Coordinates of C-alpha atoms in Angstrom, one line a residue:
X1 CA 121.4 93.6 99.5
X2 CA 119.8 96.8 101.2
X3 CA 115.9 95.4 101.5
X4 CA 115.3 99.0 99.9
X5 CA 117.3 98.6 96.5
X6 CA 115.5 95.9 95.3
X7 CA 115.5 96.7 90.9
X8 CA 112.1 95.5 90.3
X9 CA 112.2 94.9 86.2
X10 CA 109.0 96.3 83.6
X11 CA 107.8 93.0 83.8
X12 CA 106.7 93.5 87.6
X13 CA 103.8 95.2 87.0
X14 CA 101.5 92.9 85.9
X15 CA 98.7 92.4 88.1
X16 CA 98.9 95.6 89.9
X17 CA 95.8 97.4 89.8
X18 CA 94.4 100.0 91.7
X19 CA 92.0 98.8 95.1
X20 CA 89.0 100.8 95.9
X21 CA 89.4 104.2 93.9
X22 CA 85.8 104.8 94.0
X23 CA 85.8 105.2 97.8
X24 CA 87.0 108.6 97.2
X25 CA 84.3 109.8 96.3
X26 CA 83.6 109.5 100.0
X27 CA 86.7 111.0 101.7
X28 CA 86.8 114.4 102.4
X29 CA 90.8 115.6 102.2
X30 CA 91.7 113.4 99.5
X31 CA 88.4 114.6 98.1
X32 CA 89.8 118.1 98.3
X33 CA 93.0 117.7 97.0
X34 CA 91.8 116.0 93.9
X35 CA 88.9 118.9 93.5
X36 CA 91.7 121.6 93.9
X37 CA 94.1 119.9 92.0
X38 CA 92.3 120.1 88.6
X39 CA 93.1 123.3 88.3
X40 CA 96.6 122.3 87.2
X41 CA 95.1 119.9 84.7
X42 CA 98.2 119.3 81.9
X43 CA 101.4 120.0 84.2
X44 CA 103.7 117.6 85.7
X45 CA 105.4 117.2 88.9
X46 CA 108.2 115.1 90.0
X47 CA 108.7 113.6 93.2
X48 CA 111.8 111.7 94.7
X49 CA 111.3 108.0 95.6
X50 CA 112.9 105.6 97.3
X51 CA 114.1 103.2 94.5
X52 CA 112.9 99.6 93.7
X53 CA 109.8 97.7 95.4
X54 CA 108.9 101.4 97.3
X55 CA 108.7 103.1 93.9
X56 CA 106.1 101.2 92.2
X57 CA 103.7 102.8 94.4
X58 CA 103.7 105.8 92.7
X59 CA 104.6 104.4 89.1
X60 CA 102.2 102.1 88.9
X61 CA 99.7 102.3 91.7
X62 CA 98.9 105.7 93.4
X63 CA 100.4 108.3 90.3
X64 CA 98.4 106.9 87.7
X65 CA 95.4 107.3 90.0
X66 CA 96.4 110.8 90.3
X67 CA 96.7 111.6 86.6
X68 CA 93.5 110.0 85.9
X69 CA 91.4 112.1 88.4
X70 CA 93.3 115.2 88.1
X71 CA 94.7 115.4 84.9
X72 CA 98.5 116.1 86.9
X73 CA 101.2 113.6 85.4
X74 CA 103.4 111.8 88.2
X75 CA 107.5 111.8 87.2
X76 CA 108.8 109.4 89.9
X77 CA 113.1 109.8 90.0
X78 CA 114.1 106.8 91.9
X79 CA 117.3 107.4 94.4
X80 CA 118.8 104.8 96.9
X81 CA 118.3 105.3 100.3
X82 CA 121.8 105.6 101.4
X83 CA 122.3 108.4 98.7
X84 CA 118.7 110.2 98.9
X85 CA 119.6 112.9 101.7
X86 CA 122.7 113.7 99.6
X87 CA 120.9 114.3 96.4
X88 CA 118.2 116.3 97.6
X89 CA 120.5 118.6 99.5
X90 CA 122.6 119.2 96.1
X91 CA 119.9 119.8 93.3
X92 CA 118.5 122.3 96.3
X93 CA 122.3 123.9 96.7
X94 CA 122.3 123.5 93.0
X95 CA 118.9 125.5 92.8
X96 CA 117.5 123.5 89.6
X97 CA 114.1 122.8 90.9
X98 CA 114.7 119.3 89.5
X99 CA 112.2 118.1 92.3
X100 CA 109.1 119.4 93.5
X101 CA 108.3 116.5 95.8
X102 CA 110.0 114.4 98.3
X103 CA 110.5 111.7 100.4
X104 CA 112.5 112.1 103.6
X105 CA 113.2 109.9 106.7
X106 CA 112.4 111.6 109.1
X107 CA 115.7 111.8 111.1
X108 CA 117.4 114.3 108.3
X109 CA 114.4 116.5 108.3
X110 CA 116.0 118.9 110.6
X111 CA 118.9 119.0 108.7
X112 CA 117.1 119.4 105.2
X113 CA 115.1 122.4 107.1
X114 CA 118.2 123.6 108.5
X115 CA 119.5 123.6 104.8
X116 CA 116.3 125.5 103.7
X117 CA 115.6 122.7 101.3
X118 CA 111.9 122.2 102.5
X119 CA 109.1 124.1 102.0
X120 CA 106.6 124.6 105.3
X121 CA 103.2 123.4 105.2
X122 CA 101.1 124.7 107.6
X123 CA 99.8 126.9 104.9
X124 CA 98.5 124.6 102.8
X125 CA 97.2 122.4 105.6
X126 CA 94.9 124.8 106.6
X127 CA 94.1 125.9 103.7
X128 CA 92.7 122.7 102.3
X129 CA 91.5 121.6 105.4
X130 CA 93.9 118.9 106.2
X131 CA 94.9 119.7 109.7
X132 CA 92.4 117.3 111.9
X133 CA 92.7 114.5 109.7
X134 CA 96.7 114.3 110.5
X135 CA 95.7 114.4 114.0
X136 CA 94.7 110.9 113.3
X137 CA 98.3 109.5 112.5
X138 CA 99.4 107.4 115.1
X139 CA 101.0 109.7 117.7
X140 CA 104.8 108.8 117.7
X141 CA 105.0 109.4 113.8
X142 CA 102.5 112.5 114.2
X143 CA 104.2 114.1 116.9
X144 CA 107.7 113.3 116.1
X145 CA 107.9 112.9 112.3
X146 CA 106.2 116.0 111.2
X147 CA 107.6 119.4 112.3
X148 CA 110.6 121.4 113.2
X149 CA 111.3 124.0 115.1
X150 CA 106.8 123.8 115.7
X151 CA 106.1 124.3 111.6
X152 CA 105.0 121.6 109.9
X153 CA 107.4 120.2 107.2
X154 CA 106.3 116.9 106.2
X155 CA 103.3 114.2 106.4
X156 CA 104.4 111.2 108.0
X157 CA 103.8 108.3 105.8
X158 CA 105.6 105.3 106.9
X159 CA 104.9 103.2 110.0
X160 CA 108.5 101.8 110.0
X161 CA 109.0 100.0 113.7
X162 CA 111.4 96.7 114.5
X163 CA 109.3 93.8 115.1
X164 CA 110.1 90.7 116.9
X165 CA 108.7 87.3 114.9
X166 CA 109.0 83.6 116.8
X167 CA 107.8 80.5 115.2
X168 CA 104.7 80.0 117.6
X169 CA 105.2 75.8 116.8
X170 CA 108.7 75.7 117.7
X171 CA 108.5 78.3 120.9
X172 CA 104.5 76.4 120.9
X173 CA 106.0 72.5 121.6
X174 CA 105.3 70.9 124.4
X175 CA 108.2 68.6 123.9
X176 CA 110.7 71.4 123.5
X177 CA 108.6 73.6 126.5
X178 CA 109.5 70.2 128.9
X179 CA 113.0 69.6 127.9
X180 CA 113.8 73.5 128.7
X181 CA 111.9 73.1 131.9
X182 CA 114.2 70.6 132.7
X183 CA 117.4 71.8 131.9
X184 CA 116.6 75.5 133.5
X185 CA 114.2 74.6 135.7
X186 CA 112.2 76.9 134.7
X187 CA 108.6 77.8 131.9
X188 CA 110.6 79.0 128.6
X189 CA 109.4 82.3 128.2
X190 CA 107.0 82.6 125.1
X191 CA 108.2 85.3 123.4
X192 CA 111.4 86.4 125.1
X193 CA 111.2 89.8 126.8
X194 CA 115.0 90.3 127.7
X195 CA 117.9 89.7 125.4
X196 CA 118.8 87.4 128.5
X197 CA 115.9 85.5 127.8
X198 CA 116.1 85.3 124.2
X199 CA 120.1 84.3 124.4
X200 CA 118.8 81.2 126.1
X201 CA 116.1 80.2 124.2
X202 CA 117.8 80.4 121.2
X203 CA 120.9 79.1 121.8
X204 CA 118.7 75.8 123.7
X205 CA 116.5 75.3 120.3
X206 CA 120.2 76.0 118.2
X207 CA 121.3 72.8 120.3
X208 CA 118.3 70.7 120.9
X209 CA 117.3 70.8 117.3
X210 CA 121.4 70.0 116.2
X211 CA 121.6 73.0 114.4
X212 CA 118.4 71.7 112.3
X213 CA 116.8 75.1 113.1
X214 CA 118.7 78.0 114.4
X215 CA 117.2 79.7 117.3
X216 CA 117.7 83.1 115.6
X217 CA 119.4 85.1 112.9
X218 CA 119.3 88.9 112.5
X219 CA 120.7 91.1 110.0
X220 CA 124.2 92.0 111.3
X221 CA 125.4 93.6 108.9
X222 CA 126.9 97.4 109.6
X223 CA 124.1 99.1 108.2
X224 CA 120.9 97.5 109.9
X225 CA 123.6 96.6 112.7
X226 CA 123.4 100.3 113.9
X227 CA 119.9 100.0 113.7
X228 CA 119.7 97.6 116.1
X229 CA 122.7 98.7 117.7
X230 CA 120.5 102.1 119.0
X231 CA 117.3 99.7 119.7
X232 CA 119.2 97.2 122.0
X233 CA 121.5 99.9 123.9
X234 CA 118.6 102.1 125.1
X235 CA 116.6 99.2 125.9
X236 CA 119.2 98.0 128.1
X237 CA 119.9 101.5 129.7
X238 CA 122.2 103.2 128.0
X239 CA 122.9 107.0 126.8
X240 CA 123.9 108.4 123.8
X241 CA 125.8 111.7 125.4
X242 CA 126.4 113.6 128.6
X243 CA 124.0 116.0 128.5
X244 CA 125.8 118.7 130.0
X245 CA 129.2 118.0 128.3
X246 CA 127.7 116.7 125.5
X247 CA 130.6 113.4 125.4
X248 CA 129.2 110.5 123.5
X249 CA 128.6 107.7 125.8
X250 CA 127.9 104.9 123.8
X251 CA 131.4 103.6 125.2
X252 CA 129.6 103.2 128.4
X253 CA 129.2 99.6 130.2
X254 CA 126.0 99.1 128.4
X255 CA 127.7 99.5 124.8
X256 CA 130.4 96.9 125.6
X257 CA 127.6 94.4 126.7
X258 CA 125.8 94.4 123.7
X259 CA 128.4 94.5 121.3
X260 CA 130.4 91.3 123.6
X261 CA 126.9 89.7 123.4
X262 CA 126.3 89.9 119.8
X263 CA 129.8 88.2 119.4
X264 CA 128.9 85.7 121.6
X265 CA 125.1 85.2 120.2
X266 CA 126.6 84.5 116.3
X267 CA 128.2 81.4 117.8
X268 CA 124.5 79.5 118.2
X269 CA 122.9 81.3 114.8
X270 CA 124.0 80.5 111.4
X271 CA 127.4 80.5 110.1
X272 CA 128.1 83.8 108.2
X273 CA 125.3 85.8 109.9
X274 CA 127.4 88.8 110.3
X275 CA 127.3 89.6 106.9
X276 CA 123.2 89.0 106.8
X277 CA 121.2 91.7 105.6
X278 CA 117.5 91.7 104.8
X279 CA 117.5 89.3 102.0
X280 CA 119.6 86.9 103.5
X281 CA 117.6 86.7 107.2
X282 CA 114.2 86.9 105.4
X283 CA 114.9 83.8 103.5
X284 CA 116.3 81.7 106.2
X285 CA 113.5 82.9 108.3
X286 CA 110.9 81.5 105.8
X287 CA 112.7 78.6 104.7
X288 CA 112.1 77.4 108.4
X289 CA 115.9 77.5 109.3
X290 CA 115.6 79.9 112.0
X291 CA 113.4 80.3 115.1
X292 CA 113.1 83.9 116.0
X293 CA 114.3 87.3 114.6
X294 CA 113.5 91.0 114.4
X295 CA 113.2 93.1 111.2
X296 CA 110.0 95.4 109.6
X297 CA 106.6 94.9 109.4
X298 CA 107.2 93.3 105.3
X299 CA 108.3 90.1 107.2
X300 CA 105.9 89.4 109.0
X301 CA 103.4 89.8 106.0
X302 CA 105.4 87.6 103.6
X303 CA 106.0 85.0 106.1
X304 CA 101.9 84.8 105.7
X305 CA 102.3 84.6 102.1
X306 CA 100.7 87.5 102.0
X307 CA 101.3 89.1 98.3
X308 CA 104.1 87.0 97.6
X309 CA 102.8 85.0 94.5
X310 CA 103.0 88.7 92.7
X311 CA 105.4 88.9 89.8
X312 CA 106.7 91.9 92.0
X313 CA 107.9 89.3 95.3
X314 CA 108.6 86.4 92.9
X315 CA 111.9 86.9 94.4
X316 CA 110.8 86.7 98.1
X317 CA 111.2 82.9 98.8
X318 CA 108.0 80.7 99.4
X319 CA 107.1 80.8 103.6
X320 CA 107.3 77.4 104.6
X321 CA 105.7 79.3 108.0
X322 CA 102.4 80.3 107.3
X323 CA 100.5 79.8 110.4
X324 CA 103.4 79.3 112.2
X325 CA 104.6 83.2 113.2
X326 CA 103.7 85.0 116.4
X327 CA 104.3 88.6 116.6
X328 CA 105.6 90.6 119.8
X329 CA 108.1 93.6 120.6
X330 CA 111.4 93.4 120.5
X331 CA 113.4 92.3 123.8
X332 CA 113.0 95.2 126.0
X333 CA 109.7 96.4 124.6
X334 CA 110.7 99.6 123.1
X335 CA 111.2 99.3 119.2
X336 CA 113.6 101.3 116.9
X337 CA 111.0 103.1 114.7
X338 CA 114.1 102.3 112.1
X339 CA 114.2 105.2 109.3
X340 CA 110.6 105.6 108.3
X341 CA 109.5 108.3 105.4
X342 CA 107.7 111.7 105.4
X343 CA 106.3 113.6 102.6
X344 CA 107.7 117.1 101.9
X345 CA 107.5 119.6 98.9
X346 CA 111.1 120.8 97.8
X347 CA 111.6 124.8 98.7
X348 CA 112.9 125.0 95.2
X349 CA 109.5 123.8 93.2
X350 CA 107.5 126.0 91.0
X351 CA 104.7 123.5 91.2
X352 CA 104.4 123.5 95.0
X353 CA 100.9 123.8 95.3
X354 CA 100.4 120.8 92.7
X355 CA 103.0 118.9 94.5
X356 CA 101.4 119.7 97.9
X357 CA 98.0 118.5 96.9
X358 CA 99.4 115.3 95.7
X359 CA 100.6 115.1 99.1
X360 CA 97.9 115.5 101.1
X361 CA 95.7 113.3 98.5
X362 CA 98.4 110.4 99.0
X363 CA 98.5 110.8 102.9
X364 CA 94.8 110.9 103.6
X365 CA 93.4 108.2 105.9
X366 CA 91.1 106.5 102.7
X367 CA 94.4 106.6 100.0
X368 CA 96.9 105.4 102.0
X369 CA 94.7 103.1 103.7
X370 CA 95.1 101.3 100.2
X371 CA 98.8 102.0 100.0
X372 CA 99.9 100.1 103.0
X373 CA 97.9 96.8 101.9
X374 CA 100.0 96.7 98.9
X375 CA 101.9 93.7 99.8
X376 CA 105.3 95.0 97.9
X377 CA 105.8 98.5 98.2
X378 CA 107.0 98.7 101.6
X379 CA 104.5 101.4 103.3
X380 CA 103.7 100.0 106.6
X381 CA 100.5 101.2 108.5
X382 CA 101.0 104.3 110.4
X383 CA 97.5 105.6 111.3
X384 CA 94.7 104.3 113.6
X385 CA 92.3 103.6 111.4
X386 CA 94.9 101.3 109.8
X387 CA 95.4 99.3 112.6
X388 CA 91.5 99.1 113.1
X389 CA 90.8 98.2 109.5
X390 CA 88.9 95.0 109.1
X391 CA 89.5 95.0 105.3
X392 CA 93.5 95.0 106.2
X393 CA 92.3 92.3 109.3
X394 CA 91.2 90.2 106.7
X395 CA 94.1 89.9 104.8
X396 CA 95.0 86.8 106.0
X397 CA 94.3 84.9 109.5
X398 CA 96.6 86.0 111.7
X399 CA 96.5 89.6 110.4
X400 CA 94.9 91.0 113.4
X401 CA 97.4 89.8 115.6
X402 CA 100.2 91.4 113.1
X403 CA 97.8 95.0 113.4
X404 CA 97.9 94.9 116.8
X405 CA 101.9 94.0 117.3
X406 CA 102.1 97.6 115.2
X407 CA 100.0 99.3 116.9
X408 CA 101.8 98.7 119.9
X409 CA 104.8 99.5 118.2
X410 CA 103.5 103.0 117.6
X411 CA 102.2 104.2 120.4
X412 CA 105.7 102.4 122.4
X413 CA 108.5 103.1 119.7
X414 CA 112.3 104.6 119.6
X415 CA 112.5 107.4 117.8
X416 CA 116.3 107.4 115.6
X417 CA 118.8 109.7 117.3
X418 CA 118.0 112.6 115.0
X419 CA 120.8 115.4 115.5
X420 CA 122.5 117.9 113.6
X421 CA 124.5 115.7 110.3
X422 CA 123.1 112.4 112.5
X423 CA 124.5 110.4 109.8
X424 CA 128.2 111.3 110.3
X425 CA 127.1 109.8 113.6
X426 CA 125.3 107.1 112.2
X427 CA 128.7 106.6 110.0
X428 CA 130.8 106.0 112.7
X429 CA 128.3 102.9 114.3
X430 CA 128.6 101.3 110.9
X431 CA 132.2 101.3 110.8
X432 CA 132.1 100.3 114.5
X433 CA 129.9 97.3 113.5
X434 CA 132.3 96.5 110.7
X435 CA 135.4 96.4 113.3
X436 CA 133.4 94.0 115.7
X437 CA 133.2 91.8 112.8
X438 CA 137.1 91.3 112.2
X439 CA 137.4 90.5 115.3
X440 CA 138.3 93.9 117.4
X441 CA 138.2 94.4 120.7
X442 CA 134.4 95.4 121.5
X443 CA 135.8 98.1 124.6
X444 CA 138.5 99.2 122.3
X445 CA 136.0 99.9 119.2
X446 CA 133.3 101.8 121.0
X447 CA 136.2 104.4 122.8
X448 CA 137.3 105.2 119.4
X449 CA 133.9 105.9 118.7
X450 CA 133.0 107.8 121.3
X451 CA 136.5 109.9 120.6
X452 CA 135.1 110.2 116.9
X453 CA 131.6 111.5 118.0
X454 CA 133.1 114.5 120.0
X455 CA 135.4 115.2 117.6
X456 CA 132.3 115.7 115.4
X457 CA 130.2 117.5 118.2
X458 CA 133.5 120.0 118.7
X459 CA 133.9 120.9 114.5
X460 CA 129.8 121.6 114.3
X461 CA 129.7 123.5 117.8
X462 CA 129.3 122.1 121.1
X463 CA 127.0 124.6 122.3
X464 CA 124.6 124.2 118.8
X465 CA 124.4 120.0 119.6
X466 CA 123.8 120.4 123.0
X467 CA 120.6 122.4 122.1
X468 CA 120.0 119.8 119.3
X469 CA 120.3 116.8 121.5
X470 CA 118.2 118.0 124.5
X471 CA 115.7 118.7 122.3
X472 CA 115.4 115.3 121.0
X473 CA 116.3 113.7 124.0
X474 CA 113.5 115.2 125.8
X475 CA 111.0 113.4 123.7
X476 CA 109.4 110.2 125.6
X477 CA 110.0 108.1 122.5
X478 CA 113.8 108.9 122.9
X479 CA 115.0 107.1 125.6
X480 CA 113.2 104.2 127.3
X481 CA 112.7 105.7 130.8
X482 CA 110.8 108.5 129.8

């Protein structure tokens, strides 16, 4: 199950109730937005949302807020990830103005803008004064999630970023500590910080424990698996494309390793794991059946318990762990950033100044402050003042710790490879990911990818991707080394 298609039933909403509205009053752009806003008292706007556990953020938390100070009725129209990109782009080819608002992960802006299917903002940024408080989003969403092409086209809303979790009592015990000591002659390193290291740690804690606790699990499933497919092949050097020629190198040496290692990693984790998506690894990982893994920040505030007695998590199994879960990078030190969501208003609105204040209101530092502490919807801290919060620190006791493993995450993430049609790219991982699976050759997969890719760079224009790809690739949150 895809950890963002969750179908949360009417019965979820209990006990969801709005945190601080008041403290409005005292911030200046939301302030605005609601002040200007009035003025469209009566009308409606509808904005795309991801669907399930995202989506009650608007529906029962921030749009009802909204209507109540503004008078502006919220129409959420709930689309699946995997299809979202693809829906906007038709009602916009379409031209029905079906949406005035939408979310949009930041990798297909370019092709949305390409498409004409966003509206610019600078306008209204300046206009209702919202410029210098976006300067105050963490800088690898503000500066890489925002514009194209130097206009502004969306409000980065989503602090998305791969996080490494490791039971601190398992990694912690002296026992286990003395017994690696003596078999590697060596301090077990506490986290990992190479995929070397963390191969052998977890396979020693698979085997010393008798397969009572798994070193690790990770969601190897095709769809997260080229995910963490892009995270673990820059870390570990590699390229994407020539940059002159523009031929994919994800076939390189580098590729092979880590699709040869993840084949040979699955034979210490739990049986099955490469069909594990985020359901499956979150439950084992609160259960106490496995001692490490990497997924968003959601994990690491369930595995607190944070939220999780909510009608809306009842399905989130009871942590076994809390007060047992350290919080670090990823192997390597450079997380995916993983997908992610901006704000945009659809070119094709006729409400687009309504829909743009709802924006701006939803995005300021004091609203979405309250956002990312709701414990379901999925909105993870992207701004500083989120990571210095000490009503968010609070939350539970190891909370700052969590903050600051963010933080670091944002100022040190990977951006996605974000390209002209990136997913047809993105397709041709997931199928690779699939074929690793039943058992191909890894070599043999990745040269058929890499013959896929430039058959896709050659049909959209060599000369148009090469432009495309250096100017992503030219961003330090690219590649590792810059």
């Amino acid at each position: 199950m895809d950890r963002r298609q969750f179908v949360i039933g009417s019965g979820a909403l209990a006990g969801m109730t709005a945190v601080g509205w008041p403290r409005i009053a005292n911030a200046q752009a939301a302030q605005k937005a609601v002040e200007a806003a009035k003025q469209y008292a009566g009308s409606e706007i509808t904005i795309v949302w991801e669907a399930g556990l995202q989506a009650l953020d608007p529906l029962n938390f921030s749009g009802p807020m909204w209507e109540e100070a503004t008078g502006i009725k919220v129409n959420v129209v709930e689309v699946p990830t995997s299809e979202m990109f693809t829906k906007i782009l038709q009602e916009h080819r379409a031209g029905t103005a079906a949406y005035d608002a939408l979310n949009v992960v930041p990798a297909w802006m370019p092709d949305l803008v390409r498409a004409g299917a966003l509206e610019p903002l600078d306008a209204y940024v300046d206009k209702y004064g919202y410029r210098e408080e976006l300067q105050t989003i963490a800088p690898v969403y503000r500066d890489n999630q925002m514009m194209v092409d130097g206009k502004i086209y969306g409000l980065p809303d989503d602090g998305d970023v791969l996080v490494f979790y490791y039971r601190t009592d398992i990694l912690g015990d002296p026992e286990l500590q003395a017994a690696f000591k003596e078999k590697f002659g060596k301090d077990m390193p506490v986290p990992p910080t190479t995929w070397a290291e963390f191969d052998e740690v977890g396979q020693f804690i698979t085997e010393h424990s008798g397969g009572e606790v798994y070193g690790s699990a990770f969601m190897r499933e095709p769809t997260y698996g080229s995910l963490f497919f892009q995270e673990r092949f820059r870390n570990e050097g590699g390229k994407f494309f020539d940059p002159e020629t523009m031929k994919a190198t994800i076939n390189s040496d580098v590729g092979v390793k880590v699709f040869t290692e993840w084949v040979a990693e699955n034979k210490w984790m739990p049986a099955g794991v490469e069909t594990w998506g985020f359901v499956e690894n979150l439950a084992a990982f609160l259960r106490g059946d496995t001692a490490m893994t990497v997924s968003w920040p959601p994990y690491g505030r369930w595995a607190a318990g944070y939220g999780t007695d909510s009608e809306a998590l009842s399905w989130v199994p009871k942590s076994q762990i809390g007060g047992k879960v350290g919080y670090a990078m990823p192997p390597g030190g450079r997380p995916q950033l993983a997908l992610g969501f901006a704000l945009s208003v659809s070119s094709d609105s006729r409400n687009k100044e309504a829909a743009y204040l709802f924006l701006q209101w939803l995005n300021s530092a004091e609203i979405s402050l309250q956002r990312v502490q709701l414990p379901y919807a999925l909105r993870d801290p992207f701004r500083d003042s989120h990571f210095a919060s000490e009503e968010y620190k609070s939350r539970w006791p190891e909370a700052p710790q969590y903050l600051a493993a963010l933080q670091d995450g944002a100022v040190n993430g990977l951006l996605d490879l974000s390209i002209i049609q990136t997913d047809r790219y993105e397709e041709v991982l997931r199928q690779s990911v699939s074929r690793l699976w039943s058992g191909e050759d890894p070599k043999a997969i990745l040269d058929d990818a890499a013959s896929q890719w430039d058959s896709l760079t050659d049909r959209i224009g060599l000369d148009k991707q090469r432009e495309a790809y250096a100017a992503w690739a030219s961003n330090p949150a690219a590649y590792p080394d810059q």
